mmCIF file of N, CA and C in Angstrom:
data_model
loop_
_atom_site.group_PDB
_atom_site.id
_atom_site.type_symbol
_atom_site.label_atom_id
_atom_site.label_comp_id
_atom_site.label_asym_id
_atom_site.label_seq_id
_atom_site.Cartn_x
_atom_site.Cartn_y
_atom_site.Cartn_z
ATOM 1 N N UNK A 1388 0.844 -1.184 0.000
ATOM 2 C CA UNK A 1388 0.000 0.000 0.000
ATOM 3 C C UNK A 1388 0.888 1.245 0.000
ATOM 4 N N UNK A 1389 0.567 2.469 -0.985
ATOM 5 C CA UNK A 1389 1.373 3.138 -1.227
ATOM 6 C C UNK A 1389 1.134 4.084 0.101
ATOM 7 N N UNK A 1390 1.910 5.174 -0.092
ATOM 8 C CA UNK A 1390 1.419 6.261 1.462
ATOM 9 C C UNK A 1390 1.511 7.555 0.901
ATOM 10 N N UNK A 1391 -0.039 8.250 0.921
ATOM 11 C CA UNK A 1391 -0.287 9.483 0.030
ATOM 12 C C UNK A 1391 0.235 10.562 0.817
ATOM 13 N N UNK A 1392 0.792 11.630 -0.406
ATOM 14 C CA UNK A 1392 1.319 12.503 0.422
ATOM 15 C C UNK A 1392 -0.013 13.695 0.316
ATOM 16 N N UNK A 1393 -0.030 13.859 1.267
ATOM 17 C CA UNK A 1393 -1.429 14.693 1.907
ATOM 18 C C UNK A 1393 -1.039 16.090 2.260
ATOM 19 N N UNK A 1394 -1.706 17.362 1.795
ATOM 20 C CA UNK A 1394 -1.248 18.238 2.089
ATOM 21 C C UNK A 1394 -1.198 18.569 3.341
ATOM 22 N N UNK A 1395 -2.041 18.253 4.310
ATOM 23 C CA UNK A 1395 -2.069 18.280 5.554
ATOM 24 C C UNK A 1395 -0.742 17.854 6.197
ATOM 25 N N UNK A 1396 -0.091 16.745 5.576
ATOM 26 C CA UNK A 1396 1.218 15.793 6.208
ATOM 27 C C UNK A 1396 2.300 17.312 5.432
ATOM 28 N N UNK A 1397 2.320 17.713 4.424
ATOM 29 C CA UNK A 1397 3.081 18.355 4.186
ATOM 30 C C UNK A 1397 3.102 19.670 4.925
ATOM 31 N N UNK A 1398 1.843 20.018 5.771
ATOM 32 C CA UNK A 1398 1.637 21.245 6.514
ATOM 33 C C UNK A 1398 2.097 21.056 7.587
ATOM 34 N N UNK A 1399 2.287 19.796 8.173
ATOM 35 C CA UNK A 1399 2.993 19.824 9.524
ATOM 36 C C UNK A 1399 3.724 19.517 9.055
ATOM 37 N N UNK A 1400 4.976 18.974 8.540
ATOM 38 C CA UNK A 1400 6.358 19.401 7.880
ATOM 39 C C UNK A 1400 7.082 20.374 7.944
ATOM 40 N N UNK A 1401 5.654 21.595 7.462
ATOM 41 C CA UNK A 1401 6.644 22.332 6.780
ATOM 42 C C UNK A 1401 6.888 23.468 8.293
ATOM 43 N N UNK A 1402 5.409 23.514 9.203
ATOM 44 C CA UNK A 1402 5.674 24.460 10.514
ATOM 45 C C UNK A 1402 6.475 23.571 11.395
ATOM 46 N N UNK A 1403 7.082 22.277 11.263
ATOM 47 C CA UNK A 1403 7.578 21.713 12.661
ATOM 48 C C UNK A 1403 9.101 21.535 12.568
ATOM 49 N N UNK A 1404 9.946 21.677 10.827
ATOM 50 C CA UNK A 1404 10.905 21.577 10.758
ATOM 51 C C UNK A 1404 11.479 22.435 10.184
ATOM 52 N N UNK A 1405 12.475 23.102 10.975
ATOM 53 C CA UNK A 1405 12.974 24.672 10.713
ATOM 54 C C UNK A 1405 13.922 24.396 9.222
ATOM 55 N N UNK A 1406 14.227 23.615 8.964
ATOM 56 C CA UNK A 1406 15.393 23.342 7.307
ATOM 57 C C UNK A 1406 14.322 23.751 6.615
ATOM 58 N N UNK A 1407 12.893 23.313 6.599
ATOM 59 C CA UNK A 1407 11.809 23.642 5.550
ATOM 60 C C UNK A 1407 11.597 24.774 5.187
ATOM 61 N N UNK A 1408 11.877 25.631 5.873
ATOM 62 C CA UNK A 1408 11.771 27.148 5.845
ATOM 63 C C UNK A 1408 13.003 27.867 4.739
ATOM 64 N N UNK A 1409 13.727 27.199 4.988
ATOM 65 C CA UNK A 1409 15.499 27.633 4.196
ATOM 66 C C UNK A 1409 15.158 28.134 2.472
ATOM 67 N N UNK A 1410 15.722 29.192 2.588
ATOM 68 C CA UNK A 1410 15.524 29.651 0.931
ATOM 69 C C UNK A 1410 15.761 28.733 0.217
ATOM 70 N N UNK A 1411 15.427 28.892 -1.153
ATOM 71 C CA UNK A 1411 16.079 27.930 -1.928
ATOM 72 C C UNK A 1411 17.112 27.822 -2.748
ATOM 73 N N UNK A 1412 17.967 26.977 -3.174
ATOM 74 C CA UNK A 1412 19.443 27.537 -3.714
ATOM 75 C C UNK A 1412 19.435 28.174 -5.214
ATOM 76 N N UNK A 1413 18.103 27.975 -5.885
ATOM 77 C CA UNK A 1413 17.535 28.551 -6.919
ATOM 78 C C UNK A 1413 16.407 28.738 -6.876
ATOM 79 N N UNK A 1414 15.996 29.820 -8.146
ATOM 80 C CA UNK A 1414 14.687 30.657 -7.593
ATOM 81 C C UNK A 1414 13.554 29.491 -8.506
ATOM 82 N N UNK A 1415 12.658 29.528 -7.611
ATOM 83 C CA UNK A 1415 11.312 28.659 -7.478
ATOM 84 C C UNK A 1415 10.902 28.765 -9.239
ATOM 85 N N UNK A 1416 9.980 27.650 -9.396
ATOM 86 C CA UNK A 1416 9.364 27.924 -10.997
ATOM 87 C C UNK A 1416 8.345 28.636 -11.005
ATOM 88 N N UNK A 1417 7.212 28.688 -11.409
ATOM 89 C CA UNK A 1417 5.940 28.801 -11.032
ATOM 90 C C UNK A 1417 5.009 27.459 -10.478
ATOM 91 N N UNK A 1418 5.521 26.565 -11.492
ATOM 92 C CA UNK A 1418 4.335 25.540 -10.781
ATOM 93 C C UNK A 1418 5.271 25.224 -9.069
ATOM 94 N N UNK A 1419 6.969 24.971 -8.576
ATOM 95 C CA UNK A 1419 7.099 24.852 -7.458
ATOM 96 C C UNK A 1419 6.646 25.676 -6.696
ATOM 97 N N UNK A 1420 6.400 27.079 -7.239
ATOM 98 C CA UNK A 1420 6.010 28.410 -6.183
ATOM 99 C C UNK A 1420 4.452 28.034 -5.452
ATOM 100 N N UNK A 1421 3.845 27.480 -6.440
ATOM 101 C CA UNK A 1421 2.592 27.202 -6.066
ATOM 102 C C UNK A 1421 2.415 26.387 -4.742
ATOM 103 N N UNK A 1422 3.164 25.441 -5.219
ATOM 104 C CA UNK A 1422 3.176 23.962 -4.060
ATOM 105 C C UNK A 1422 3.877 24.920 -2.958
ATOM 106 N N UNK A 1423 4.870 25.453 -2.934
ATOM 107 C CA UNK A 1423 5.513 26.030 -1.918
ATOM 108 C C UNK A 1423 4.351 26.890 -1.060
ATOM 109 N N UNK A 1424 4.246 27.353 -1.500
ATOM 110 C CA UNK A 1424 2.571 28.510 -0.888
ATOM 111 C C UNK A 1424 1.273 27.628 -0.279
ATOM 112 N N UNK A 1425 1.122 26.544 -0.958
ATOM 113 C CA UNK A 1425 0.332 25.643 -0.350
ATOM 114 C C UNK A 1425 0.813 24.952 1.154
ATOM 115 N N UNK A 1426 1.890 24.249 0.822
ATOM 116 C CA UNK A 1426 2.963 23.941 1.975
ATOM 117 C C UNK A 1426 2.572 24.564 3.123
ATOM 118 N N UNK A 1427 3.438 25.885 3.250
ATOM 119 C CA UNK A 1427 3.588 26.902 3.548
ATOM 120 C C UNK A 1427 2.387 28.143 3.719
ATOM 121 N N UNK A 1428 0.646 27.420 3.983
ATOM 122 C CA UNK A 1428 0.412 28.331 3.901
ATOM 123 C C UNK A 1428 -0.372 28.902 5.353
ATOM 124 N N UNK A 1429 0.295 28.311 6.264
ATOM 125 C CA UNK A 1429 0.485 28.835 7.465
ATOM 126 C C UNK A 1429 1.508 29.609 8.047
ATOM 127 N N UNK A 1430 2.682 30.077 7.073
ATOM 128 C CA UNK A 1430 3.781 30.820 7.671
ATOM 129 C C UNK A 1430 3.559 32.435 6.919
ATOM 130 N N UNK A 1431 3.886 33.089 7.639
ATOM 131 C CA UNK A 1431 4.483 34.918 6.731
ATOM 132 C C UNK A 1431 4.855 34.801 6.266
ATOM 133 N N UNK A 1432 5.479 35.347 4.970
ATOM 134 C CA UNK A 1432 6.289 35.431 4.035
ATOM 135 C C UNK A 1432 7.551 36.348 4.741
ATOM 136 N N UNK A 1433 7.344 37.306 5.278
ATOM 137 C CA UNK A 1433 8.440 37.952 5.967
ATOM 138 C C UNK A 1433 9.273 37.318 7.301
ATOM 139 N N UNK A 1434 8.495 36.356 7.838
ATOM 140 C CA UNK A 1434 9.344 35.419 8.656
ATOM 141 C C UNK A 1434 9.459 34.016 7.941
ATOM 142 N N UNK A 1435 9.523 33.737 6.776
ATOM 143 C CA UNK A 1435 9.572 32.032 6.168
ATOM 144 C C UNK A 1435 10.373 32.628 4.678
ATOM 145 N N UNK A 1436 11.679 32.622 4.610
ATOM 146 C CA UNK A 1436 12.676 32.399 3.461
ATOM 147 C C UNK A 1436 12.117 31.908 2.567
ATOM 148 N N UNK A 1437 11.304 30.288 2.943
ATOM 149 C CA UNK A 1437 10.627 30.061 1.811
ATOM 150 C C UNK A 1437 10.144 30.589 0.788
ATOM 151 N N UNK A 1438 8.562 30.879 1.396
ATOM 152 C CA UNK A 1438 7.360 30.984 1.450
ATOM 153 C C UNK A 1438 7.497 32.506 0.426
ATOM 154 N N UNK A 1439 8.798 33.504 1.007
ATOM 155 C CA UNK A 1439 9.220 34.664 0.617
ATOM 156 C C UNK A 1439 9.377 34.554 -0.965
ATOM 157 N N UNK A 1440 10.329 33.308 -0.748
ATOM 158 C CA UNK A 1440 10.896 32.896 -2.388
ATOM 159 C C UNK A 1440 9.725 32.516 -2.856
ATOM 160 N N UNK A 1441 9.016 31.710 -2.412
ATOM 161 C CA UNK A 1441 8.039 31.587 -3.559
ATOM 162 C C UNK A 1441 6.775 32.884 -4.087
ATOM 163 N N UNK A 1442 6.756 33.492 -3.213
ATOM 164 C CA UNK A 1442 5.768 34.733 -3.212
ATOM 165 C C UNK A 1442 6.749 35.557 -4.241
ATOM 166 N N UNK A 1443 7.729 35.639 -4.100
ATOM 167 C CA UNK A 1443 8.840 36.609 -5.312
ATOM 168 C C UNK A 1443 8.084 35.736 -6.397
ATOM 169 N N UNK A 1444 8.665 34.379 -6.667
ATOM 170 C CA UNK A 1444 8.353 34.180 -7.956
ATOM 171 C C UNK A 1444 7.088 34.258 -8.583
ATOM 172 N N UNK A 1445 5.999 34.398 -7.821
ATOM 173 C CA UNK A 1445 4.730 34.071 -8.400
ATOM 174 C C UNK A 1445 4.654 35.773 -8.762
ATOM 175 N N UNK A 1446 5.075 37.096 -8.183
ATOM 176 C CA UNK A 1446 4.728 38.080 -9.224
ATOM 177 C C UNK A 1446 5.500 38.153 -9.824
ATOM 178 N N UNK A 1447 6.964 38.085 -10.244
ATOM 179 C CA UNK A 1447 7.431 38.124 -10.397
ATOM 180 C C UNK A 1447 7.170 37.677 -12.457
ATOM 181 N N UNK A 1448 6.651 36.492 -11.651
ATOM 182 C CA UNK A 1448 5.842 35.674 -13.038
ATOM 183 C C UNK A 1448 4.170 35.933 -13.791
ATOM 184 N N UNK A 1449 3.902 37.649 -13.312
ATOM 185 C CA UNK A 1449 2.905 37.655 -12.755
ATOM 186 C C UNK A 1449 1.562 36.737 -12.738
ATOM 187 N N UNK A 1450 1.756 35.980 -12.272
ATOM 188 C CA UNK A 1450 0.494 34.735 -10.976
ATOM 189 C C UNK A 1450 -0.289 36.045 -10.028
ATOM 190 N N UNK A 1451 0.473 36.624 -9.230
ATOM 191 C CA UNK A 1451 -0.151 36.918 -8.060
ATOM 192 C C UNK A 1451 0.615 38.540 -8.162
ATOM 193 N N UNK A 1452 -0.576 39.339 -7.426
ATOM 194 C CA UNK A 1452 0.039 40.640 -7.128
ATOM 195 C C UNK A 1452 -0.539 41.089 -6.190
ATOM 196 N N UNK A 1453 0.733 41.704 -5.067
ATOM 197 C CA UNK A 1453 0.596 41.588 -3.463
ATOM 198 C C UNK A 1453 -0.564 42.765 -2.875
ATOM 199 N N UNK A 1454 -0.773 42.585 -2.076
ATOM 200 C CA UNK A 1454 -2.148 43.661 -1.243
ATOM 201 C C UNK A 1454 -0.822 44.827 -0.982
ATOM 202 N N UNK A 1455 -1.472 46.089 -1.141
ATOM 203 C CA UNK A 1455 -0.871 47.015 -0.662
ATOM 204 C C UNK A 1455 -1.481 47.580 1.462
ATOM 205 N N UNK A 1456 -2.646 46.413 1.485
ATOM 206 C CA UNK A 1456 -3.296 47.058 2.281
ATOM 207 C C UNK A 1456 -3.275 45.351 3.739
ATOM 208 N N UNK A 1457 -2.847 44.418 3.553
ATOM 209 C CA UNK A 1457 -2.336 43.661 4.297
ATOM 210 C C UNK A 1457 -1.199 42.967 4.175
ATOM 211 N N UNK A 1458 -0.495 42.602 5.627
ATOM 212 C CA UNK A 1458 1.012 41.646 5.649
ATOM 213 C C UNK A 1458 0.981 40.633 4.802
ATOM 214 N N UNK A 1459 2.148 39.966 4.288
ATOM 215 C CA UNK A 1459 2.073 39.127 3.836
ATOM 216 C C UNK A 1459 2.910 37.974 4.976
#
């Protein structure tokens, strides 16, 4: 029996182990930015390296364009 990876399993991953957070050594694609944000979508972007990198790439690519009027 295989063992699904569940976003939920990837959500406690990603808040319980501080390496998960670590920038990445290259900048995110769009489709990883996505998954990364999903992951990740219990952390800030201004406290999670990640989460940061992937939020760069998605306007970057424009996907997404940030609130001028809440944190990220």
């Amino acid at each position: 029996m295989a063992i699904a990876n569940s976003l939920a399993m990837h959500q406690a991953i990603a808040t319980t182990q501080q390496e998960s957070h670590q920038p990445p050594a290259a900048p995110f694609t769009i489709d990883q930015a996505h998954t990364v944000m999903q992951y990740h979508v219990a952390c800030r972007a201004n406290r999670c390296p990640r989460k940061a990198a992937a939020l760069h790439a998605l306007v970057e690519g424009g996907r997404m364009v940030l609130s001028i009027s809440k944190p990220q």
